[in-house]
JSON list of C-alpha atoms in Angstrom, two decimals:
[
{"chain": "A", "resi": 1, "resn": "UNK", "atom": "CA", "xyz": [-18.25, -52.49, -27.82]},
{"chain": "A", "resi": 2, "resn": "UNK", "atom": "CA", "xyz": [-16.24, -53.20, -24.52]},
{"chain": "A", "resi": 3, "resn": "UNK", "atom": "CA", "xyz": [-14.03, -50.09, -25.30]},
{"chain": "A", "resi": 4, "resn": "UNK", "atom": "CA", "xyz": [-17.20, -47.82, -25.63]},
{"chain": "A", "resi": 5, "resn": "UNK", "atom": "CA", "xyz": [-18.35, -48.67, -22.57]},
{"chain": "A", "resi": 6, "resn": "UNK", "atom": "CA", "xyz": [-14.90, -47.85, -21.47]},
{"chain": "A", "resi": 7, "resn": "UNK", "atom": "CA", "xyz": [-14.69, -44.47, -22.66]},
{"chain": "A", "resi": 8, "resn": "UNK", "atom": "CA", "xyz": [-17.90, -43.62, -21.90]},
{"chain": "A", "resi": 9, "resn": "UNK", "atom": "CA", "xyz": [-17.43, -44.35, -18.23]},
{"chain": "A", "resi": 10, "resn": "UNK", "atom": "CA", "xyz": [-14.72, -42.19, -18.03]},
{"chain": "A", "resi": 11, "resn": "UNK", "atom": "CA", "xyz": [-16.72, -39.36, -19.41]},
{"chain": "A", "resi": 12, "resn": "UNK", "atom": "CA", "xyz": [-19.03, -40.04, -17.09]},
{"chain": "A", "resi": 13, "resn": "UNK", "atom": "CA", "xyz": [-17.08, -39.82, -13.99]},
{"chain": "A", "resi": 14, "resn": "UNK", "atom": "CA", "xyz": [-15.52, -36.44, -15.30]},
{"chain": "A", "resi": 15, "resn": "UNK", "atom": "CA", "xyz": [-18.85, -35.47, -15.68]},
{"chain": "A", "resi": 16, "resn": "UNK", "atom": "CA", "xyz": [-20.22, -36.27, -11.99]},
{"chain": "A", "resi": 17, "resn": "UNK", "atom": "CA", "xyz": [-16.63, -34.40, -11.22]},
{"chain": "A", "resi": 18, "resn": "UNK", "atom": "CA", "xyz": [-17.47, -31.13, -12.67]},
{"chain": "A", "resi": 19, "resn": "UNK", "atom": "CA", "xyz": [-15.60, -31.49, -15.68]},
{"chain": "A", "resi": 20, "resn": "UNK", "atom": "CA", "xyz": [-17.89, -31.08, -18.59]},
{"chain": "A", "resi": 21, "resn": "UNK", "atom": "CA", "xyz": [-16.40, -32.86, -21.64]},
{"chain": "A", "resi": 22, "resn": "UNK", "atom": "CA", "xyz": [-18.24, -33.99, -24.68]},
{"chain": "A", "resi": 23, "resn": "UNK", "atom": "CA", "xyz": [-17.65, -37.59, -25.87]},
{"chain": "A", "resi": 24, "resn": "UNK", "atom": "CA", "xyz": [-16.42, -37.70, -28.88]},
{"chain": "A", "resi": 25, "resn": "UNK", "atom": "CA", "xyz": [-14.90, -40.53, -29.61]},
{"chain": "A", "resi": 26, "resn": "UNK", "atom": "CA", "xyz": [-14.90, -42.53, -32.78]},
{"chain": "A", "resi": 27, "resn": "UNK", "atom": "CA", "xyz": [-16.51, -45.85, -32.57]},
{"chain": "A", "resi": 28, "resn": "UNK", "atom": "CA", "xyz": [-14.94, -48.73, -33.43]},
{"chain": "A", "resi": 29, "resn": "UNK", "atom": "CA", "xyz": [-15.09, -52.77, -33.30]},
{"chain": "A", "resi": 30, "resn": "UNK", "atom": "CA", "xyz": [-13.29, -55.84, -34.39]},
{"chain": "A", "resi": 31, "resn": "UNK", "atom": "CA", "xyz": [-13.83, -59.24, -33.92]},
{"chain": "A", "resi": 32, "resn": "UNK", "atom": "CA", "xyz": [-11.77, -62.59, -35.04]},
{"chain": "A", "resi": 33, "resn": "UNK", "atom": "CA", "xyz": [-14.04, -65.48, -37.25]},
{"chain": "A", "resi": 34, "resn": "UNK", "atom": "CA", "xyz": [-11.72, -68.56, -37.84]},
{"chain": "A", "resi": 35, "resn": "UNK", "atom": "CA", "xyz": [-9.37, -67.14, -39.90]},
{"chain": "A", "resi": 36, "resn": "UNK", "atom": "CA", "xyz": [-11.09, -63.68, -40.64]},
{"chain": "A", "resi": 37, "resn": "UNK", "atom": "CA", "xyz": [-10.71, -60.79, -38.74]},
{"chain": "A", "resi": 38, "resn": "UNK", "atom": "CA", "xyz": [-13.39, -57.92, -39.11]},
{"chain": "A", "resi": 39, "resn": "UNK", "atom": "CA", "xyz": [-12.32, -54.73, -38.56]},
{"chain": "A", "resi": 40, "resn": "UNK", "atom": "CA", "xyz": [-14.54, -51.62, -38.47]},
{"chain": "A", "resi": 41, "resn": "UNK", "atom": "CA", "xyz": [-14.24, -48.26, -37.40]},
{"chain": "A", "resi": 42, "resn": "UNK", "atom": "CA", "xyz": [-16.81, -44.65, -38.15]},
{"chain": "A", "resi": 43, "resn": "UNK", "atom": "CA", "xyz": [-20.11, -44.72, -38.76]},
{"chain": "A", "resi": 44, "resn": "UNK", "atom": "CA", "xyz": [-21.72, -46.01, -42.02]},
{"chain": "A", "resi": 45, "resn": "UNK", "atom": "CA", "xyz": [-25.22, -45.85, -43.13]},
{"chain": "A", "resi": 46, "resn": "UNK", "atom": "CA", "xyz": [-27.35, -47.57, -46.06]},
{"chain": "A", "resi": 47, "resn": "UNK", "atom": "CA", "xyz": [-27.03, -45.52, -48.92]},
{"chain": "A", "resi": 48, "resn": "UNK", "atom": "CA", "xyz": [-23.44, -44.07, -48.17]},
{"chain": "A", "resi": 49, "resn": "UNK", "atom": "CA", "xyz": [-21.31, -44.33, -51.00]},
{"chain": "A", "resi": 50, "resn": "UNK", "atom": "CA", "xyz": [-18.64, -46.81, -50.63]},
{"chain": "A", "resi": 51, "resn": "UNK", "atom": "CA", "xyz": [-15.13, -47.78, -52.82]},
{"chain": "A", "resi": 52, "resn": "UNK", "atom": "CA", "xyz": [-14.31, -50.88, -52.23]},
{"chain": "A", "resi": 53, "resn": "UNK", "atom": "CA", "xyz": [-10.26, -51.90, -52.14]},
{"chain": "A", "resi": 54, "resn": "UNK", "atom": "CA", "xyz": [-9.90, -55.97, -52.65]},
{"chain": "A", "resi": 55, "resn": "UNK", "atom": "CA", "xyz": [-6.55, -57.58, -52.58]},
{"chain": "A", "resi": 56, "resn": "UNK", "atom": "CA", "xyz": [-5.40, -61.25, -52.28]},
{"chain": "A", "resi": 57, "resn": "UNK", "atom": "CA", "xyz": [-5.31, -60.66, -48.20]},
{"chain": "A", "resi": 58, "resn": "UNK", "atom": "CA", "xyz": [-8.48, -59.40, -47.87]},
{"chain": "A", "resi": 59, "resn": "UNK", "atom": "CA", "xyz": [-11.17, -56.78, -48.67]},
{"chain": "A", "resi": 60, "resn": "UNK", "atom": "CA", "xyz": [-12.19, -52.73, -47.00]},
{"chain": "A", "resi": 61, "resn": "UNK", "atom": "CA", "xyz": [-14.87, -50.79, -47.87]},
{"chain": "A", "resi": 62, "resn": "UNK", "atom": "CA", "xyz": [-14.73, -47.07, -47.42]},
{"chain": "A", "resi": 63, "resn": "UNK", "atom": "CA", "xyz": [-18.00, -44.91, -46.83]},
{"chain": "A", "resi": 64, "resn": "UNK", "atom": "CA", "xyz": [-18.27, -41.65, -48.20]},
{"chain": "A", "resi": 65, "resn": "UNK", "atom": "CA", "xyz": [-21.61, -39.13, -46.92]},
{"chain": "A", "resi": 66, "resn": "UNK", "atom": "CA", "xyz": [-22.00, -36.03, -48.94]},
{"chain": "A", "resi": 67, "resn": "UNK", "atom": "CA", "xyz": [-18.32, -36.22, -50.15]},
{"chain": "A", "resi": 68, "resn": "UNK", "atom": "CA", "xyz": [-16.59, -37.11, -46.26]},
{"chain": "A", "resi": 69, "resn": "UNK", "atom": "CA", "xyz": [-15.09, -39.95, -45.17]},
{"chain": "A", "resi": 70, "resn": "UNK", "atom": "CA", "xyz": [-17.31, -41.51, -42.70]},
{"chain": "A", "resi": 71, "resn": "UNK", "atom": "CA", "xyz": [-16.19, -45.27, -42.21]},
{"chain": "A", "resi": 72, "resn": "UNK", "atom": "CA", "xyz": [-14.27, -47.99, -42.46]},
{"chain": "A", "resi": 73, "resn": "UNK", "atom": "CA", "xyz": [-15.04, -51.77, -42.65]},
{"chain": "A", "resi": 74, "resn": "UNK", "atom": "CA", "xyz": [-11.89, -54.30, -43.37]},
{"chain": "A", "resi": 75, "resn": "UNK", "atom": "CA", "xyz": [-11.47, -57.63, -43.53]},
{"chain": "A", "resi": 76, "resn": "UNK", "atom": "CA", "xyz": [-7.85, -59.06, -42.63]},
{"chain": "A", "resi": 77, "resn": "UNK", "atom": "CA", "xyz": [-6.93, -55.75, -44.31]},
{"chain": "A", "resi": 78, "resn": "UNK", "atom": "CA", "xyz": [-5.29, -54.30, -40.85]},
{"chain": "A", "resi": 79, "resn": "UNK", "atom": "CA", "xyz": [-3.11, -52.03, -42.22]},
{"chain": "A", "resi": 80, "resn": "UNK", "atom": "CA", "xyz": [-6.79, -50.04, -43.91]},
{"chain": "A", "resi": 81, "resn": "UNK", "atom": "CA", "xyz": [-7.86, -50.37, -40.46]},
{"chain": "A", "resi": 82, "resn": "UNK", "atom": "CA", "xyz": [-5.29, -49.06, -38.76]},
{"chain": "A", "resi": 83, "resn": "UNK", "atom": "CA", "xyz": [-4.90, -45.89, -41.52]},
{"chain": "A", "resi": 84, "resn": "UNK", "atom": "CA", "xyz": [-8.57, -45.43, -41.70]},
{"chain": "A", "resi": 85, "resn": "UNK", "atom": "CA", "xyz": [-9.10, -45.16, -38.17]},
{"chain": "A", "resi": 86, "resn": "UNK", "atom": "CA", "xyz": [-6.77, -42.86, -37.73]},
{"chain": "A", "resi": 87, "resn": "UNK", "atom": "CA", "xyz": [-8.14, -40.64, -40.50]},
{"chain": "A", "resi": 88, "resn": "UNK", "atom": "CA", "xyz": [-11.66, -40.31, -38.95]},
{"chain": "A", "resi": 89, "resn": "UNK", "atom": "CA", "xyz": [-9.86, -39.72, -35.20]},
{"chain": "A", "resi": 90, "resn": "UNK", "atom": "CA", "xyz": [-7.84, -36.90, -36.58]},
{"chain": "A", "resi": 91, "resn": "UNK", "atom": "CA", "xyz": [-11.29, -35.79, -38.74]},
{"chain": "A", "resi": 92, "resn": "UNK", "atom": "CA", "xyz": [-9.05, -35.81, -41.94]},
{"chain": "A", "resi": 93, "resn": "UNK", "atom": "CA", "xyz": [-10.61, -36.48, -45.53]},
{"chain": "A", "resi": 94, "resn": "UNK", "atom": "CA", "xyz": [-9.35, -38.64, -48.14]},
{"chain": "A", "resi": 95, "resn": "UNK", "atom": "CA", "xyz": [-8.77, -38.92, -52.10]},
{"chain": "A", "resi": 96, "resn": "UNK", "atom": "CA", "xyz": [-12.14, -40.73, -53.09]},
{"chain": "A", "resi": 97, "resn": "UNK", "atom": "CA", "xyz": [-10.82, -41.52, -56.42]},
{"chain": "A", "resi": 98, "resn": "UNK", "atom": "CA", "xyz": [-7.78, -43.07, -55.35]},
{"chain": "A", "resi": 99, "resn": "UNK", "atom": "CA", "xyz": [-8.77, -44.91, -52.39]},
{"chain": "A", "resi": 100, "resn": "UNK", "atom": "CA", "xyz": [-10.35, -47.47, -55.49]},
{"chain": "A", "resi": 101, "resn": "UNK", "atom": "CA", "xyz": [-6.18, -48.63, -55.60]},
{"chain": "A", "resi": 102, "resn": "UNK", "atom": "CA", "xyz": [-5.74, -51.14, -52.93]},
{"chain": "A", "resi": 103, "resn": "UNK", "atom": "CA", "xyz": [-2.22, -50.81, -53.38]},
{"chain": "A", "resi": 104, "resn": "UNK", "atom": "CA", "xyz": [-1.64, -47.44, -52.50]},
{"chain": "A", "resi": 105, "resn": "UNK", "atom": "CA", "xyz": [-1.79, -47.06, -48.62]},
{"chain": "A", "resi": 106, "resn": "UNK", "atom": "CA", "xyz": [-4.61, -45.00, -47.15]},
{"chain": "A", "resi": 107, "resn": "UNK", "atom": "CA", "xyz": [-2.10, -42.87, -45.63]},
{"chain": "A", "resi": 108, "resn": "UNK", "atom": "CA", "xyz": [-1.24, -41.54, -48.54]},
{"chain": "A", "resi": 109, "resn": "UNK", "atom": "CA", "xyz": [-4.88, -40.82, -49.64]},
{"chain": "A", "resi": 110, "resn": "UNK", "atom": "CA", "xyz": [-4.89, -38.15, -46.63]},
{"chain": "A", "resi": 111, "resn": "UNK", "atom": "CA", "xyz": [-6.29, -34.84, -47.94]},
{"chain": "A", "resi": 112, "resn": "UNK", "atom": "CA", "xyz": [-4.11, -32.22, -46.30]},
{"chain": "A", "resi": 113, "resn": "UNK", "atom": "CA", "xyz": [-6.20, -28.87, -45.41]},
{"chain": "A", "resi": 114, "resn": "UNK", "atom": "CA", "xyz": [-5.55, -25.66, -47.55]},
{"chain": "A", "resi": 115, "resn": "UNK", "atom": "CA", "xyz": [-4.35, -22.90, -45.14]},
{"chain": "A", "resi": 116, "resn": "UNK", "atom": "CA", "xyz": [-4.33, -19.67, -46.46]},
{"chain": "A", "resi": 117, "resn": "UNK", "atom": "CA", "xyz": [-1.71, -17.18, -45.66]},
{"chain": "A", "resi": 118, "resn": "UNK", "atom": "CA", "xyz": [-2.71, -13.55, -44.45]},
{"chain": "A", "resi": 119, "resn": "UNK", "atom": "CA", "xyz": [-0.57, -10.81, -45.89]}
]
């Protein structure tokens, strides 16, 4: 996508500056179809397991590898898009079982990490 290309550059020319910094960015890509608009954002692979939320506005599949969220494809489902995205930038996980309910926003799906006091 354009804003791969984009980042990547950048990298790139910190690179050829002597600052070493690993790209890491998550990948993402949209495009409008008539009235659809496709929204994806991760990486999924055949044979990832997937929940699927419909609703009357549109449809987003969730991929799952080995129990971690791994991407997000939407269909005029923004909102998913939006949540989901932000989810794999900030390397969260999610509730698998409830990301099913396409009512309940993905931000509220967000596993937080267990911290464990010392003492």
């Amino acid at each position: 996508s354009v804003q791969n290309a984009i980042d990547q550059g950048k990298v790139a020319a910190r690179t050829i500056l002597g600052r070493l910094e690993p790209y890491d960015s998550v990948p993402f890509f949209w495009s409008d179809q008539g009235d659809l608009r496709l929204q994806m954002a991760g990486v999924s692979l055949p044979g990832d397991e997937t929940v699927v939320r419909r609703g009357e506005d549109g449809i987003s599949i969730l991929s799952f590898r080995e129990g971690s969220f791994r991407g997000i494809t939407a269909v005029n489902r923004p909102r998913d898009f939006m949540a989901g995205r932000r989810v794999l930038t900030r390397r969260q996980e999610l509730d698998r079982a409830g990301a099913a309910d396409p009512d309940r926003p993905i931000r509220d799906l967000v596993i937080e990490a267990s911290t464990t006091a010392a003492g």
